[in-house]
Amino acid sequence: MPAPAAKLTWDPREHVALAGYVLRWTALVALPAAVIGSACALFLWALDGATALRLTYPWLLWLLPVAGIVIGLAYHYAGRDVESGNNLIVEEIHEPGGGVPGRMAPLVLAATVLTHLVGGSAGREGTAVQMGGSIASTFARLCRFDNGTARTLLICGVAAGFGAVFGTPIAGAIFSLEVLAIGKMDYEALVPSLAAALIGDWCCAAWGIRHTAYHVTTLAHAPIAHVDPLLLGKTILAALAFGLAATLFAELTHGVTRASKRYVPSPWLRPALGGVIIIALVYLVGTRDYLGLGVLPATPGGASIVSSFIAGGVTPLSWWWKILFTAITLGFGFKGGEVTPLFFIGAALGNALAALLGAPVDLFAALGFVAVFAGATNTPLACTIMGIELFGADAAVYLAVACFLAYLLSGHSGIYRAQRVGVPKGDARAA
């Protein structure tokens, strides 16, 4: 028999205790969150500089194999225990132990900037989350906190890094809790993670960092709860494609990683070979649009996240090429995140689907932007909130439908191997 439900009672002393809890954790996360926000500002500044250099000096692409050797050797000799990246942080949150090594932060920052300098197709979320986790874990060790406090601080580090690097603190707070287990979220660290995400974002912005602004005008000034049945039907069809694209990206990236480690066991030769393959792909496709972050077009009229919001701004297969370039870059051992490439993939796929379905291009690019991310990370709530933070509340209903269905239709795959299944999707619990 299930345990009897606890009775709701009111005790004024409880409010005093809870107020103390909020104040204590806000004070506790303030310093590490501020450091994480500043580290993210440094990272974004360096990333912008590396991207500008790569666009100014196209010959840097030919150094991609050399950079691969440097990154491979660096992680082989100094970062074997942090090579699993985000998965190490998720595992440490599930089962607190030795903590996340402090050297993870400078290693991943330098390796990611180098990856982007020479043209690797990668993102920035992984770097921000790893820096956040590393800094928070180091802080917990220095203060000799118990495992429970250290675990909460690690969650807060993820929230601060994610919120700062994208300028979406609410999504960062939810993401840090939702990413741990599919279908289940622990609210114990909700307030501390929100405080950390807000402080991290504020500190990053205080350094003068500005994030890309996206504009969706299709539903401007429409009531938030307004739903067009025809447009909703098209959104549902698109969500199916977004979920499948998320699965394709996750499985292809994992497959490339397994194959590269099996057939090229050398830690320095593997990324070098990946660099050669990326260079060959550039000349096969005939464009450099799929290198780097891809937020802004590398050349006038080129494919990018921003151009995906414009009719004809990307080709019908831009989403596939970004999947392939990113899977090879990360699968062969270069460093960076998956999320910004997922934004590109989703926005470009949304652009193509809008043309096919006769739907608004800017809206469907926005839906794909967050829905493919939701499917690949199994975080539909965080991605819906991120969509509202980035694109406004006018499209809230369509954003929620796209993210929730993409999450469901992506199955139980995902980009984070350490993510656990809290509650199986759909009827899977009965299978």
Coordinates of C-alpha atoms in Angstrom, one line a residue:
M1 CA 0.0 0.0 0.0
P2 CA 1.2 3.5 -0.7
A3 CA 2.3 5.6 2.2
P4 CA -0.3 8.0 3.5
A5 CA 0.0 11.5 2.2
A6 CA 1.4 14.1 4.6
K7 CA -1.1 16.6 6.0
L8 CA -0.8 20.2 5.1
T9 CA -0.2 22.3 8.2
W10 CA 0.6 25.9 8.8
D11 CA 3.4 26.9 11.2
P12 CA 4.7 30.6 11.1
R13 CA 8.1 29.3 12.2
E14 CA 8.4 27.5 8.9
H15 CA 8.4 30.7 7.0
V16 CA 11.2 32.1 9.0
A17 CA 13.2 28.9 8.4
L18 CA 12.5 29.0 4.7
A19 CA 13.5 32.6 4.4
G20 CA 16.8 31.7 6.1
Y21 CA 17.2 28.9 3.6
V22 CA 16.8 31.3 0.7
L23 CA 19.2 33.9 2.2
R24 CA 21.8 31.3 3.1
W25 CA 21.9 29.7 -0.3
T26 CA 21.9 33.0 -2.2
A27 CA 24.9 34.1 -0.1
L28 CA 26.5 30.7 -0.7
V29 CA 26.2 30.6 -4.5
A30 CA 27.0 34.3 -5.0
L31 CA 30.8 34.1 -5.2
P32 CA 31.1 30.9 -7.3
A33 CA 28.3 32.1 -9.6
A34 CA 30.0 35.5 -10.1
V35 CA 33.3 33.7 -10.9
I36 CA 31.5 31.4 -13.4
G37 CA 29.7 34.4 -15.0
S38 CA 33.0 36.1 -15.4
A39 CA 34.7 33.0 -16.8
C40 CA 31.8 32.7 -19.3
A41 CA 32.4 36.3 -20.3
L42 CA 36.1 35.6 -20.9
F43 CA 35.2 32.5 -22.9
L44 CA 32.6 34.3 -25.1
W45 CA 35.1 37.2 -25.7
A46 CA 37.8 34.7 -26.6
L47 CA 35.4 32.8 -28.8
D48 CA 34.4 36.0 -30.7
G49 CA 38.0 36.8 -31.2
A50 CA 38.9 33.3 -32.5
T51 CA 35.9 33.4 -34.9
A52 CA 36.9 36.8 -36.2
L53 CA 40.5 35.6 -36.8
R54 CA 39.3 32.4 -38.6
L55 CA 37.1 34.5 -40.9
T56 CA 39.9 37.0 -41.6
Y57 CA 42.5 34.3 -42.2
P58 CA 40.9 31.4 -44.0
W59 CA 44.2 29.5 -44.1
L60 CA 43.7 28.7 -40.4
L61 CA 41.5 25.8 -41.5
W62 CA 44.6 23.9 -42.7
L63 CA 45.8 23.9 -39.0
L64 CA 42.8 21.9 -37.9
P65 CA 44.7 18.5 -37.8
V66 CA 47.6 20.2 -35.9
A67 CA 45.1 21.6 -33.4
G68 CA 43.6 18.2 -33.1
I69 CA 47.0 16.8 -32.1
V70 CA 47.5 19.5 -29.5
I71 CA 44.1 18.9 -28.0
G72 CA 44.5 15.1 -28.0
L73 CA 47.9 15.3 -26.3
A74 CA 46.7 17.8 -23.8
Y75 CA 43.8 15.7 -22.7
H76 CA 45.9 12.5 -22.8
Y77 CA 48.5 13.8 -20.4
A78 CA 46.6 16.4 -18.3
G79 CA 42.9 15.7 -18.7
R80 CA 42.2 11.9 -18.8
D81 CA 39.9 12.2 -15.8
V82 CA 37.9 15.1 -17.3
E83 CA 37.6 13.9 -20.9
S84 CA 34.0 12.7 -20.5
G85 CA 33.0 16.4 -20.0
N86 CA 29.4 17.0 -19.2
N87 CA 28.8 13.3 -18.5
L88 CA 31.4 13.5 -15.6
I89 CA 29.4 16.4 -14.1
V90 CA 26.1 14.6 -14.4
E91 CA 27.6 11.4 -12.9
E92 CA 29.1 13.4 -10.0
I93 CA 25.7 15.0 -9.3
H94 CA 24.0 11.5 -9.2
E95 CA 26.7 10.0 -7.0
P96 CA 28.9 12.6 -5.3
G97 CA 32.5 11.4 -4.8
G98 CA 35.8 13.0 -5.6
G99 CA 34.3 16.1 -7.2
V100 CA 35.1 17.6 -10.5
P101 CA 38.8 18.5 -11.0
G102 CA 39.6 22.2 -11.1
R103 CA 41.7 21.8 -14.2
M104 CA 38.6 20.9 -16.3
A105 CA 37.8 24.6 -16.6
P106 CA 41.0 26.0 -18.2
L107 CA 41.5 22.8 -20.3
V108 CA 38.0 22.9 -21.9
L109 CA 38.2 26.7 -22.3
A110 CA 41.5 26.6 -24.2
A111 CA 40.6 23.5 -26.2
T112 CA 37.2 24.9 -27.3
V113 CA 38.7 28.3 -28.4
L114 CA 41.4 26.4 -30.3
T115 CA 38.7 24.2 -31.9
H116 CA 36.8 27.3 -33.1
L117 CA 40.0 29.2 -34.2
V118 CA 40.8 26.5 -36.8
G119 CA 37.2 25.8 -37.9
G120 CA 35.9 22.9 -35.9
S121 CA 32.1 22.7 -35.8
A122 CA 31.2 22.8 -32.1
G123 CA 29.2 24.8 -29.6
R124 CA 29.7 26.6 -26.3
E125 CA 27.2 25.1 -23.9
G126 CA 29.4 22.1 -23.0
T127 CA 32.3 24.4 -22.2
A128 CA 30.2 26.7 -20.1
V129 CA 28.6 23.9 -18.1
Q130 CA 32.0 22.2 -17.6
M131 CA 33.6 25.5 -16.4
G132 CA 30.6 26.0 -14.1
G133 CA 30.8 22.5 -12.7
S134 CA 34.6 22.7 -12.2
I135 CA 34.5 26.1 -10.5
A136 CA 31.6 25.1 -8.2
S137 CA 33.2 21.8 -7.3
T138 CA 36.5 23.5 -6.5
F139 CA 34.7 26.0 -4.3
A140 CA 32.9 23.1 -2.4
R141 CA 36.3 21.3 -1.8
L142 CA 38.0 24.5 -0.6
C143 CA 35.1 25.1 1.9
R144 CA 35.0 21.4 2.9
F145 CA 31.3 21.0 2.3
D146 CA 29.6 17.7 2.8
N147 CA 28.4 15.7 -0.2
G148 CA 24.9 17.0 -0.1
T149 CA 25.9 20.6 -0.2
A150 CA 28.6 19.9 -2.8
R151 CA 25.9 18.3 -5.0
T152 CA 23.7 21.3 -4.8
L153 CA 26.6 23.6 -5.6
L154 CA 27.4 21.5 -8.6
I155 CA 23.9 21.9 -9.9
C156 CA 24.1 25.6 -9.3
G157 CA 27.4 25.7 -11.3
V158 CA 25.7 24.1 -14.3
A159 CA 22.8 26.6 -14.0
A160 CA 25.2 29.6 -13.8
G161 CA 27.2 28.4 -16.7
F162 CA 24.2 27.7 -18.9
G163 CA 22.4 30.9 -18.0
A164 CA 25.4 33.1 -18.5
V165 CA 26.6 31.7 -21.8
F166 CA 23.1 32.0 -23.5
G167 CA 21.7 34.9 -21.5
T168 CA 18.7 32.7 -20.4
P169 CA 18.9 32.4 -16.6
I170 CA 15.5 30.9 -16.0
A171 CA 16.1 28.2 -18.6
G172 CA 19.5 27.7 -17.1
A173 CA 18.0 27.0 -13.7
I174 CA 15.5 24.5 -15.0
F175 CA 18.0 22.9 -17.3
S176 CA 20.4 22.1 -14.4
L177 CA 17.6 20.1 -12.7
E178 CA 15.8 18.6 -15.7
V179 CA 18.9 17.3 -17.5
L180 CA 19.8 14.8 -14.7
A181 CA 17.0 12.3 -15.3
I182 CA 14.5 11.9 -18.1
G183 CA 10.9 12.6 -16.9
K184 CA 11.8 13.5 -13.4
M185 CA 13.0 16.7 -11.7
D186 CA 14.1 17.2 -8.1
Y187 CA 13.0 20.6 -6.8
E188 CA 15.4 20.7 -3.9
A189 CA 17.9 22.9 -5.6
L190 CA 15.4 25.0 -7.5
V191 CA 15.9 28.3 -5.6
P192 CA 19.7 28.0 -5.3
S193 CA 20.0 27.2 -9.0
L194 CA 17.9 30.2 -10.0
A195 CA 19.9 32.4 -7.8
A196 CA 23.2 31.1 -9.3
A197 CA 21.8 31.4 -12.9
L198 CA 20.7 35.0 -12.3
I199 CA 24.0 36.0 -10.7
G200 CA 26.0 34.3 -13.4
D201 CA 24.1 36.0 -16.2
W202 CA 24.3 39.4 -14.5
C203 CA 28.1 39.1 -14.0
C204 CA 28.6 38.0 -17.6
A205 CA 26.6 41.0 -18.9
A206 CA 28.5 43.3 -16.5
W207 CA 31.6 42.5 -18.5
G208 CA 29.9 44.0 -21.6
I209 CA 29.0 40.7 -23.2
R210 CA 25.9 40.9 -25.5
H211 CA 24.0 38.0 -26.9
T212 CA 22.5 37.6 -30.3
A213 CA 18.9 39.0 -30.6
Y214 CA 16.4 36.9 -32.5
H215 CA 13.1 38.4 -33.8
V216 CA 9.9 36.5 -34.5
T217 CA 7.3 38.9 -35.7
T218 CA 4.7 36.4 -37.1
L219 CA 2.6 36.3 -33.9
A220 CA 3.6 39.7 -32.5
H221 CA 0.8 41.2 -30.3
A222 CA -1.3 38.0 -30.6
P223 CA -2.9 36.8 -27.3
I224 CA -0.6 34.4 -25.6
A225 CA -3.2 31.6 -25.4
H226 CA -4.4 32.2 -29.0
V227 CA -4.1 29.0 -31.1
D228 CA -4.7 28.7 -34.9
P229 CA -5.8 25.1 -35.5
L230 CA -4.1 24.9 -38.9
L231 CA -0.9 26.4 -37.7
L232 CA -1.0 24.0 -34.6
G233 CA -1.4 21.0 -37.0
K234 CA 1.7 22.1 -38.9
T235 CA 3.6 22.6 -35.7
I236 CA 2.7 19.0 -34.7
L237 CA 4.0 17.7 -38.0
A238 CA 7.2 19.7 -37.7
A239 CA 7.7 18.4 -34.1
L240 CA 7.9 14.9 -35.5
A241 CA 10.8 15.9 -37.8
F242 CA 12.5 17.9 -34.9
G243 CA 12.4 14.8 -32.6
L244 CA 13.8 12.5 -35.3
A245 CA 16.5 15.1 -36.1
A246 CA 17.5 15.2 -32.5
T247 CA 17.8 11.4 -32.4
L248 CA 19.8 11.4 -35.6
F249 CA 22.2 13.9 -34.2
A250 CA 22.7 12.1 -30.9
E251 CA 23.1 8.6 -32.4
L252 CA 25.4 9.7 -35.2
T253 CA 27.6 11.6 -32.7
H254 CA 27.8 8.6 -30.4
G255 CA 28.4 6.3 -33.3
V256 CA 31.2 8.4 -34.7
T257 CA 32.8 8.6 -31.2
R258 CA 32.7 4.8 -30.8
A259 CA 34.0 4.1 -34.3
S260 CA 36.8 6.6 -34.0
K261 CA 38.0 5.2 -30.7
R262 CA 37.8 1.7 -32.0
Y263 CA 39.7 2.2 -35.2
V264 CA 42.0 5.1 -34.2
P265 CA 42.9 4.4 -30.6
S266 CA 45.7 6.9 -30.5
P267 CA 44.5 10.0 -28.5
W268 CA 46.4 12.5 -30.7
L269 CA 46.0 10.8 -34.1
R270 CA 42.2 10.6 -33.7
P271 CA 41.4 14.3 -33.7
A272 CA 44.1 14.9 -36.3
L273 CA 42.3 12.5 -38.7
G274 CA 39.0 14.2 -37.8
G275 CA 40.5 17.5 -38.9
V276 CA 41.5 16.0 -42.2
I277 CA 37.9 14.8 -42.7
I278 CA 36.4 18.2 -41.9
I279 CA 38.8 19.9 -44.4
A280 CA 37.7 17.3 -47.1
L281 CA 34.1 18.0 -46.3
V282 CA 34.5 21.7 -46.7
Y283 CA 35.8 21.2 -50.2
L284 CA 33.2 18.5 -51.0
V285 CA 30.3 20.7 -49.9
G286 CA 31.9 23.9 -51.4
T287 CA 31.2 26.2 -48.4
R288 CA 32.6 27.0 -44.9
D289 CA 29.1 27.8 -43.6
Y290 CA 29.1 24.8 -41.3
L291 CA 32.3 25.5 -39.5
G292 CA 32.4 27.1 -36.0
L293 CA 29.3 28.2 -34.1
G294 CA 27.3 29.2 -37.2
V295 CA 25.3 31.9 -35.4
L296 CA 26.1 34.5 -38.1
P297 CA 26.9 33.7 -41.7
A298 CA 30.6 33.3 -42.6
T299 CA 30.0 35.0 -46.0
P300 CA 27.2 37.3 -47.2
G301 CA 24.2 35.1 -48.0
G302 CA 25.6 32.1 -46.2
A303 CA 23.8 29.6 -44.0
S304 CA 23.6 30.4 -40.3
I305 CA 21.2 30.4 -37.4
V306 CA 20.3 34.1 -38.0
S307 CA 19.7 33.5 -41.8
S308 CA 17.5 30.5 -40.9
F309 CA 14.9 33.1 -39.8
I310 CA 14.7 34.5 -43.4
A311 CA 12.9 32.7 -46.3
G312 CA 15.5 31.2 -48.5
G313 CA 18.3 32.0 -46.0
V314 CA 19.5 28.4 -45.9
T315 CA 19.5 25.5 -48.3
P316 CA 17.0 22.6 -47.7
L317 CA 19.9 20.4 -46.5
S318 CA 21.8 22.8 -44.3
W319 CA 20.5 21.1 -41.2
W320 CA 22.0 17.8 -42.4
W321 CA 25.4 19.2 -43.2
K322 CA 25.6 20.8 -39.8
I323 CA 24.8 17.5 -38.2
L324 CA 27.5 15.8 -40.1
F325 CA 30.2 18.5 -39.5
T326 CA 29.4 18.6 -35.8
A327 CA 29.3 14.8 -35.3
I328 CA 32.7 14.4 -36.9
T329 CA 34.2 17.4 -35.0
L330 CA 33.0 16.2 -31.6
G331 CA 33.2 12.4 -32.3
F332 CA 36.9 12.6 -33.2
G333 CA 37.8 14.4 -30.0
F334 CA 37.6 18.2 -30.6
K335 CA 36.1 20.1 -27.7
G336 CA 33.0 22.3 -27.4
G337 CA 29.3 21.9 -26.9
E338 CA 26.5 20.4 -28.9
V339 CA 23.8 22.9 -28.1
T340 CA 24.6 25.8 -30.5
P341 CA 25.0 23.3 -33.4
L342 CA 21.6 21.9 -32.3
F343 CA 20.2 25.5 -32.6
F344 CA 21.6 25.7 -36.1
I345 CA 20.2 22.3 -37.0
G346 CA 16.8 23.0 -35.6
A347 CA 16.5 26.5 -37.1
A348 CA 17.6 25.3 -40.5
L349 CA 15.3 22.4 -40.5
G350 CA 12.4 24.7 -39.4
N351 CA 13.2 26.9 -42.3
A352 CA 13.0 24.0 -44.7
L353 CA 9.8 22.7 -43.1
A354 CA 8.2 26.1 -43.3
A355 CA 8.7 26.2 -47.1
L356 CA 7.3 22.6 -47.4
L357 CA 4.3 23.2 -45.1
G358 CA 3.5 26.8 -46.1
A359 CA 4.2 28.1 -42.6
P360 CA 5.8 31.2 -41.2
V361 CA 9.6 30.9 -41.6
D362 CA 10.6 32.9 -38.6
L363 CA 8.2 31.0 -36.3
F364 CA 9.2 27.6 -37.5
A365 CA 12.9 28.5 -37.3
A366 CA 12.3 29.5 -33.7
L367 CA 10.4 26.2 -33.0
G368 CA 13.2 24.1 -34.5
F369 CA 15.8 26.2 -32.6
V370 CA 14.5 24.9 -29.2
A371 CA 12.7 21.7 -30.1
V372 CA 15.6 19.9 -31.6
F373 CA 17.5 20.9 -28.5
A374 CA 14.7 19.6 -26.3
G375 CA 14.7 16.2 -28.1
A376 CA 18.5 15.8 -27.9
T377 CA 18.8 16.7 -24.2
N378 CA 15.4 15.5 -23.0
T379 CA 14.7 18.8 -21.4
P380 CA 11.4 20.1 -22.8
L381 CA 10.5 22.5 -19.9
A382 CA 13.9 24.2 -20.0
C383 CA 13.7 24.5 -23.8
T384 CA 10.2 25.9 -23.8
I385 CA 11.2 28.6 -21.3
M386 CA 14.4 29.3 -23.3
G387 CA 12.2 29.8 -26.3
I388 CA 10.1 32.3 -24.4
E389 CA 13.2 34.1 -23.1
L390 CA 14.7 34.4 -26.6
F391 CA 11.6 34.9 -28.8
G392 CA 8.9 36.3 -26.5
A393 CA 5.7 34.9 -25.1
D394 CA 3.6 35.4 -28.3
A395 CA 4.6 31.9 -29.5
A396 CA 4.4 30.2 -26.1
V397 CA 1.8 27.6 -27.1
Y398 CA 3.6 26.6 -30.3
L399 CA 6.9 26.5 -28.5
A400 CA 5.5 24.2 -25.8
V401 CA 3.9 21.9 -28.3
A402 CA 7.0 21.6 -30.4
C403 CA 9.3 21.0 -27.5
F404 CA 7.1 18.6 -25.7
L405 CA 6.4 16.5 -28.8
A406 CA 10.0 16.6 -30.0
Y407 CA 11.1 15.4 -26.5
L408 CA 8.5 12.5 -26.6
L409 CA 9.3 11.5 -30.2
S410 CA 13.0 11.5 -29.8
G411 CA 12.8 8.3 -27.7
H412 CA 15.2 7.5 -24.9
S413 CA 18.3 8.6 -26.8
G414 CA 20.2 11.8 -26.0
I415 CA 23.5 13.5 -26.2
Y416 CA 24.3 12.9 -22.5
R417 CA 25.1 9.3 -21.7
A418 CA 25.1 9.8 -18.0
Q419 CA 21.5 11.0 -18.1
R420 CA 19.2 8.5 -16.3
V421 CA 15.7 7.5 -17.0
G422 CA 13.5 8.8 -14.1
V423 CA 10.1 8.2 -15.8
P424 CA 10.0 6.4 -19.2
K425 CA 8.3 8.2 -22.0
G426 CA 4.9 7.4 -23.2
D427 CA 3.9 3.7 -22.9
A428 CA 7.6 2.6 -22.5
R429 CA 7.0 2.0 -18.7
A430 CA 4.7 -0.8 -19.6
A431 CA 7.0 -2.4 -22.2

